Amino acid sequence: MGGQCGGTGDAGVPGLGALTARHAPRSPASTQVVPVKEKKLMDVKLGELPSWILMRDFTPKGIAGAFRRGYYRYYNKYVNVKKGGVAGISMVLAAYVLFNYCRCYKELKHNRLHKYL
């Protein structure tokens, strides 16, 4: 029956296929320990965070490389797509507006309170 949720597993029991696929034993290759330096930020545990930060490259060349990787990642995810929309450009515009608001907040706050003083 194609309309039911869940597939059939190896034993032919409905719904068991999804369960066995999720809880399959891991191969030894997938349980290898990755060095902290090679982990992405989202994969770093809280206790490893200070050592991960100290292992980053904070030279001008390293910082430029990080910005370049971020730019290409953003560009390929939101701008360089088959069916693009306004999402990529609108995020850049929203970030620009937020940045300028934070930069000018002290002056805006002063002007807002100025008429009551």
mmCIF file with all atom_site columns, C-alpha atoms in Angstrom:
data_model
loop_
_atom_site.group_PDB
_atom_site.id
_atom_site.type_symbol
_atom_site.label_atom_id
_atom_site.label_alt_id
_atom_site.label_comp_id
_atom_site.label_asym_id
_atom_site.label_entity_id
_atom_site.label_seq_id
_atom_site.pdbx_PDB_ins_code
_atom_site.Cartn_x
_atom_site.Cartn_y
_atom_site.Cartn_z
_atom_site.occupancy
_atom_site.B_iso_or_equiv
_atom_site.pdbx_formal_charge
_atom_site.auth_seq_id
_atom_site.auth_comp_id
_atom_site.auth_asym_id
_atom_site.auth_atom_id
_atom_site.pdbx_PDB_model_num
ATOM 1   C CA . MET A 1 1   ? 0.000  0.000  0.000   1.00 0.00 ? 1   MET A CA 1
ATOM 2   C CA . GLY A 1 2   ? 1.752  3.099  -1.229  1.00 0.00 ? 2   GLY A CA 1
ATOM 3   C CA . GLY A 1 3   ? -0.306 5.554  0.835   1.00 0.00 ? 3   GLY A CA 1
ATOM 4   C CA . GLN A 1 4   ? 0.786  4.328  4.262   1.00 0.00 ? 4   GLN A CA 1
ATOM 5   C CA . CYS A 1 5   ? 3.488  6.046  6.269   1.00 0.00 ? 5   CYS A CA 1
ATOM 6   C CA . GLY A 1 6   ? 6.672  4.129  6.952   1.00 0.00 ? 6   GLY A CA 1
ATOM 7   C CA . GLY A 1 7   ? 8.327  1.589  4.742   1.00 0.00 ? 7   GLY A CA 1
ATOM 8   C CA . THR A 1 8   ? 8.646  -2.124 5.139   1.00 0.00 ? 8   THR A CA 1
ATOM 9   C CA . GLY A 1 9   ? 11.816 -3.383 6.694   1.00 0.00 ? 9   GLY A CA 1
ATOM 10  C CA . ASP A 1 10  ? 13.849 -6.445 5.885   1.00 0.00 ? 10  ASP A CA 1
ATOM 11  C CA . ALA A 1 11  ? 11.419 -8.640 7.796   1.00 0.00 ? 11  ALA A CA 1
ATOM 12  C CA . GLY A 1 12  ? 8.399  -7.244 5.936   1.00 0.00 ? 12  GLY A CA 1
ATOM 13  C CA . VAL A 1 13  ? 7.035  -5.476 9.034   1.00 0.00 ? 13  VAL A CA 1
ATOM 14  C CA . PRO A 1 14  ? 5.527  -2.090 8.147   1.00 0.00 ? 14  PRO A CA 1
ATOM 15  C CA . GLY A 1 15  ? 7.441  0.822  9.657   1.00 0.00 ? 15  GLY A CA 1
ATOM 16  C CA . LEU A 1 16  ? 10.475 -1.266 10.616  1.00 0.00 ? 16  LEU A CA 1
ATOM 17  C CA . GLY A 1 17  ? 12.564 -0.107 7.640   1.00 0.00 ? 17  GLY A CA 1
ATOM 18  C CA . ALA A 1 18  ? 12.873 3.440  8.935   1.00 0.00 ? 18  ALA A CA 1
ATOM 19  C CA . LEU A 1 19  ? 13.763 2.169  12.406  1.00 0.00 ? 19  LEU A CA 1
ATOM 20  C CA . THR A 1 20  ? 16.525 -0.135 11.241  1.00 0.00 ? 20  THR A CA 1
ATOM 21  C CA . ALA A 1 21  ? 17.929 2.482  8.873   1.00 0.00 ? 21  ALA A CA 1
ATOM 22  C CA . ARG A 1 22  ? 18.215 5.038  11.669  1.00 0.00 ? 22  ARG A CA 1
ATOM 23  C CA . HIS A 1 23  ? 19.664 2.682  14.245  1.00 0.00 ? 23  HIS A CA 1
ATOM 24  C CA . ALA A 1 24  ? 22.000 0.676  12.061  1.00 0.00 ? 24  ALA A CA 1
ATOM 25  C CA . PRO A 1 25  ? 25.366 -0.103 13.659  1.00 0.00 ? 25  PRO A CA 1
ATOM 26  C CA . ARG A 1 26  ? 28.077 2.334  12.666  1.00 0.00 ? 26  ARG A CA 1
ATOM 27  C CA . SER A 1 27  ? 31.089 1.209  10.747  1.00 0.00 ? 27  SER A CA 1
ATOM 28  C CA . PRO A 1 28  ? 34.511 1.689  12.380  1.00 0.00 ? 28  PRO A CA 1
ATOM 29  C CA . ALA A 1 29  ? 35.387 4.293  9.728   1.00 0.00 ? 29  ALA A CA 1
ATOM 30  C CA . SER A 1 30  ? 32.545 6.596  10.840  1.00 0.00 ? 30  SER A CA 1
ATOM 31  C CA . THR A 1 31  ? 33.597 6.534  14.500  1.00 0.00 ? 31  THR A CA 1
ATOM 32  C CA . GLN A 1 32  ? 37.102 7.897  13.923  1.00 0.00 ? 32  GLN A CA 1
ATOM 33  C CA . VAL A 1 33  ? 38.172 10.711 16.206  1.00 0.00 ? 33  VAL A CA 1
ATOM 34  C CA . VAL A 1 34  ? 38.517 14.014 14.343  1.00 0.00 ? 34  VAL A CA 1
ATOM 35  C CA . PRO A 1 35  ? 41.176 16.406 15.687  1.00 0.00 ? 35  PRO A CA 1
ATOM 36  C CA . VAL A 1 36  ? 39.781 19.569 17.269  1.00 0.00 ? 36  VAL A CA 1
ATOM 37  C CA . LYS A 1 37  ? 41.594 21.744 14.722  1.00 0.00 ? 37  LYS A CA 1
ATOM 38  C CA . GLU A 1 38  ? 39.752 20.135 11.800  1.00 0.00 ? 38  GLU A CA 1
ATOM 39  C CA . LYS A 1 39  ? 36.261 20.350 13.349  1.00 0.00 ? 39  LYS A CA 1
ATOM 40  C CA . LYS A 1 40  ? 33.695 22.891 12.248  1.00 0.00 ? 40  LYS A CA 1
ATOM 41  C CA . LEU A 1 41  ? 32.391 25.344 14.839  1.00 0.00 ? 41  LEU A CA 1
ATOM 42  C CA . MET A 1 42  ? 29.027 23.579 15.089  1.00 0.00 ? 42  MET A CA 1
ATOM 43  C CA . ASP A 1 43  ? 30.787 20.250 15.809  1.00 0.00 ? 43  ASP A CA 1
ATOM 44  C CA . VAL A 1 44  ? 32.976 21.600 18.635  1.00 0.00 ? 44  VAL A CA 1
ATOM 45  C CA . LYS A 1 45  ? 31.859 20.765 22.160  1.00 0.00 ? 45  LYS A CA 1
ATOM 46  C CA . LEU A 1 46  ? 31.732 23.528 24.743  1.00 0.00 ? 46  LEU A CA 1
ATOM 47  C CA . GLY A 1 47  ? 34.766 22.197 26.625  1.00 0.00 ? 47  GLY A CA 1
ATOM 48  C CA . GLU A 1 48  ? 36.826 22.118 23.413  1.00 0.00 ? 48  GLU A CA 1
ATOM 49  C CA . LEU A 1 49  ? 35.884 25.664 22.381  1.00 0.00 ? 49  LEU A CA 1
ATOM 50  C CA . PRO A 1 50  ? 38.849 27.560 23.952  1.00 0.00 ? 50  PRO A CA 1
ATOM 51  C CA . SER A 1 51  ? 41.406 25.214 22.384  1.00 0.00 ? 51  SER A CA 1
ATOM 52  C CA . TRP A 1 52  ? 39.543 25.350 19.040  1.00 0.00 ? 52  TRP A CA 1
ATOM 53  C CA . ILE A 1 53  ? 39.624 29.173 19.069  1.00 0.00 ? 53  ILE A CA 1
ATOM 54  C CA . LEU A 1 54  ? 43.342 29.212 19.891  1.00 0.00 ? 54  LEU A CA 1
ATOM 55  C CA . MET A 1 55  ? 44.043 26.913 16.926  1.00 0.00 ? 55  MET A CA 1
ATOM 56  C CA . ARG A 1 56  ? 42.457 29.314 14.407  1.00 0.00 ? 56  ARG A CA 1
ATOM 57  C CA . ASP A 1 57  ? 44.631 31.369 12.075  1.00 0.00 ? 57  ASP A CA 1
ATOM 58  C CA . PHE A 1 58  ? 44.346 35.027 13.120  1.00 0.00 ? 58  PHE A CA 1
ATOM 59  C CA . THR A 1 59  ? 46.914 36.365 10.657  1.00 0.00 ? 59  THR A CA 1
ATOM 60  C CA . PRO A 1 60  ? 45.644 38.786 8.001   1.00 0.00 ? 60  PRO A CA 1
ATOM 61  C CA . LYS A 1 61  ? 45.921 35.987 5.426   1.00 0.00 ? 61  LYS A CA 1
ATOM 62  C CA . GLY A 1 62  ? 43.878 33.608 7.613   1.00 0.00 ? 62  GLY A CA 1
ATOM 63  C CA . ILE A 1 63  ? 41.173 36.194 8.294   1.00 0.00 ? 63  ILE A CA 1
ATOM 64  C CA . ALA A 1 64  ? 40.960 37.057 4.582   1.00 0.00 ? 64  ALA A CA 1
ATOM 65  C CA . GLY A 1 65  ? 40.643 33.350 3.790   1.00 0.00 ? 65  GLY A CA 1
ATOM 66  C CA . ALA A 1 66  ? 37.823 32.990 6.317   1.00 0.00 ? 66  ALA A CA 1
ATOM 67  C CA . PHE A 1 67  ? 35.928 35.906 4.767   1.00 0.00 ? 67  PHE A CA 1
ATOM 68  C CA . ARG A 1 68  ? 36.505 34.464 1.296   1.00 0.00 ? 68  ARG A CA 1
ATOM 69  C CA . ARG A 1 69  ? 35.166 31.042 2.338   1.00 0.00 ? 69  ARG A CA 1
ATOM 70  C CA . GLY A 1 70  ? 32.158 32.689 3.967   1.00 0.00 ? 70  GLY A CA 1
ATOM 71  C CA . TYR A 1 71  ? 31.460 34.775 0.890   1.00 0.00 ? 71  TYR A CA 1
ATOM 72  C CA . TYR A 1 72  ? 31.646 31.782 -1.463  1.00 0.00 ? 72  TYR A CA 1
ATOM 73  C CA . ARG A 1 73  ? 29.516 29.674 0.864   1.00 0.00 ? 73  ARG A CA 1
ATOM 74  C CA . TYR A 1 74  ? 26.850 32.410 1.001   1.00 0.00 ? 74  TYR A CA 1
ATOM 75  C CA . TYR A 1 75  ? 27.040 33.062 -2.738  1.00 0.00 ? 75  TYR A CA 1
ATOM 76  C CA . ASN A 1 76  ? 26.673 29.398 -3.683  1.00 0.00 ? 76  ASN A CA 1
ATOM 77  C CA . LYS A 1 77  ? 23.853 28.805 -1.206  1.00 0.00 ? 77  LYS A CA 1
ATOM 78  C CA . TYR A 1 78  ? 21.654 31.854 -1.838  1.00 0.00 ? 78  TYR A CA 1
ATOM 79  C CA . VAL A 1 79  ? 22.703 33.669 -5.023  1.00 0.00 ? 79  VAL A CA 1
ATOM 80  C CA . ASN A 1 80  ? 24.125 31.105 -7.453  1.00 0.00 ? 80  ASN A CA 1
ATOM 81  C CA . VAL A 1 81  ? 21.099 28.784 -7.563  1.00 0.00 ? 81  VAL A CA 1
ATOM 82  C CA . LYS A 1 82  ? 18.846 27.525 -10.358 1.00 0.00 ? 82  LYS A CA 1
ATOM 83  C CA . LYS A 1 83  ? 15.651 29.036 -8.975  1.00 0.00 ? 83  LYS A CA 1
ATOM 84  C CA . GLY A 1 84  ? 16.816 32.124 -7.148  1.00 0.00 ? 84  GLY A CA 1
ATOM 85  C CA . GLY A 1 85  ? 14.657 34.549 -5.285  1.00 0.00 ? 85  GLY A CA 1
ATOM 86  C CA . VAL A 1 86  ? 15.046 37.670 -3.247  1.00 0.00 ? 86  VAL A CA 1
ATOM 87  C CA . ALA A 1 87  ? 16.216 35.791 -0.138  1.00 0.00 ? 87  ALA A CA 1
ATOM 88  C CA . GLY A 1 88  ? 19.951 36.225 -0.725  1.00 0.00 ? 88  GLY A CA 1
ATOM 89  C CA . ILE A 1 89  ? 19.829 39.907 -1.539  1.00 0.00 ? 89  ILE A CA 1
ATOM 90  C CA . SER A 1 90  ? 17.296 40.679 1.192   1.00 0.00 ? 90  SER A CA 1
ATOM 91  C CA . MET A 1 91  ? 19.548 39.068 3.828   1.00 0.00 ? 91  MET A CA 1
ATOM 92  C CA . VAL A 1 92  ? 22.451 41.274 2.762   1.00 0.00 ? 92  VAL A CA 1
ATOM 93  C CA . LEU A 1 93  ? 20.197 44.328 2.871   1.00 0.00 ? 93  LEU A CA 1
ATOM 94  C CA . ALA A 1 94  ? 18.844 43.397 6.319   1.00 0.00 ? 94  ALA A CA 1
ATOM 95  C CA . ALA A 1 95  ? 22.378 42.865 7.640   1.00 0.00 ? 95  ALA A CA 1
ATOM 96  C CA . TYR A 1 96  ? 23.407 46.261 6.231   1.00 0.00 ? 96  TYR A CA 1
ATOM 97  C CA . VAL A 1 97  ? 20.450 48.022 7.863   1.00 0.00 ? 97  VAL A CA 1
ATOM 98  C CA . LEU A 1 98  ? 21.053 46.272 11.203  1.00 0.00 ? 98  LEU A CA 1
ATOM 99  C CA . PHE A 1 99  ? 24.768 47.099 11.103  1.00 0.00 ? 99  PHE A CA 1
ATOM 100 C CA . ASN A 1 100 ? 24.106 50.790 10.442  1.00 0.00 ? 100 ASN A CA 1
ATOM 101 C CA . TYR A 1 101 ? 21.424 50.931 13.137  1.00 0.00 ? 101 TYR A CA 1
ATOM 102 C CA . CYS A 1 102 ? 23.834 49.452 15.704  1.00 0.00 ? 102 CYS A CA 1
ATOM 103 C CA . ARG A 1 103 ? 26.556 51.845 14.567  1.00 0.00 ? 103 ARG A CA 1
ATOM 104 C CA . CYS A 1 104 ? 24.325 54.923 14.954  1.00 0.00 ? 104 CYS A CA 1
ATOM 105 C CA . TYR A 1 105 ? 22.298 53.772 17.983  1.00 0.00 ? 105 TYR A CA 1
ATOM 106 C CA . LYS A 1 106 ? 23.912 56.190 20.444  1.00 0.00 ? 106 LYS A CA 1
ATOM 107 C CA . GLU A 1 107 ? 23.155 59.190 18.243  1.00 0.00 ? 107 GLU A CA 1
ATOM 108 C CA . LEU A 1 108 ? 19.603 57.996 17.491  1.00 0.00 ? 108 LEU A CA 1
ATOM 109 C CA . LYS A 1 109 ? 18.941 57.486 21.201  1.00 0.00 ? 109 LYS A CA 1
ATOM 110 C CA . HIS A 1 110 ? 20.223 60.965 21.963  1.00 0.00 ? 110 HIS A CA 1
ATOM 111 C CA . ASN A 1 111 ? 18.039 62.522 19.258  1.00 0.00 ? 111 ASN A CA 1
ATOM 112 C CA . ARG A 1 112 ? 14.995 60.591 20.434  1.00 0.00 ? 112 ARG A CA 1
ATOM 113 C CA . LEU A 1 113 ? 15.358 61.826 24.017  1.00 0.00 ? 113 LEU A CA 1
ATOM 114 C CA . HIS A 1 114 ? 16.422 65.329 22.990  1.00 0.00 ? 114 HIS A CA 1
ATOM 115 C CA . LYS A 1 115 ? 12.901 66.712 22.573  1.00 0.00 ? 115 LYS A CA 1
ATOM 116 C CA . TYR A 1 116 ? 11.998 65.779 26.184  1.00 0.00 ? 116 TYR A CA 1
ATOM 117 C CA . LEU A 1 117 ? 15.068 67.356 27.796  1.00 0.00 ? 117 LEU A CA 1
#
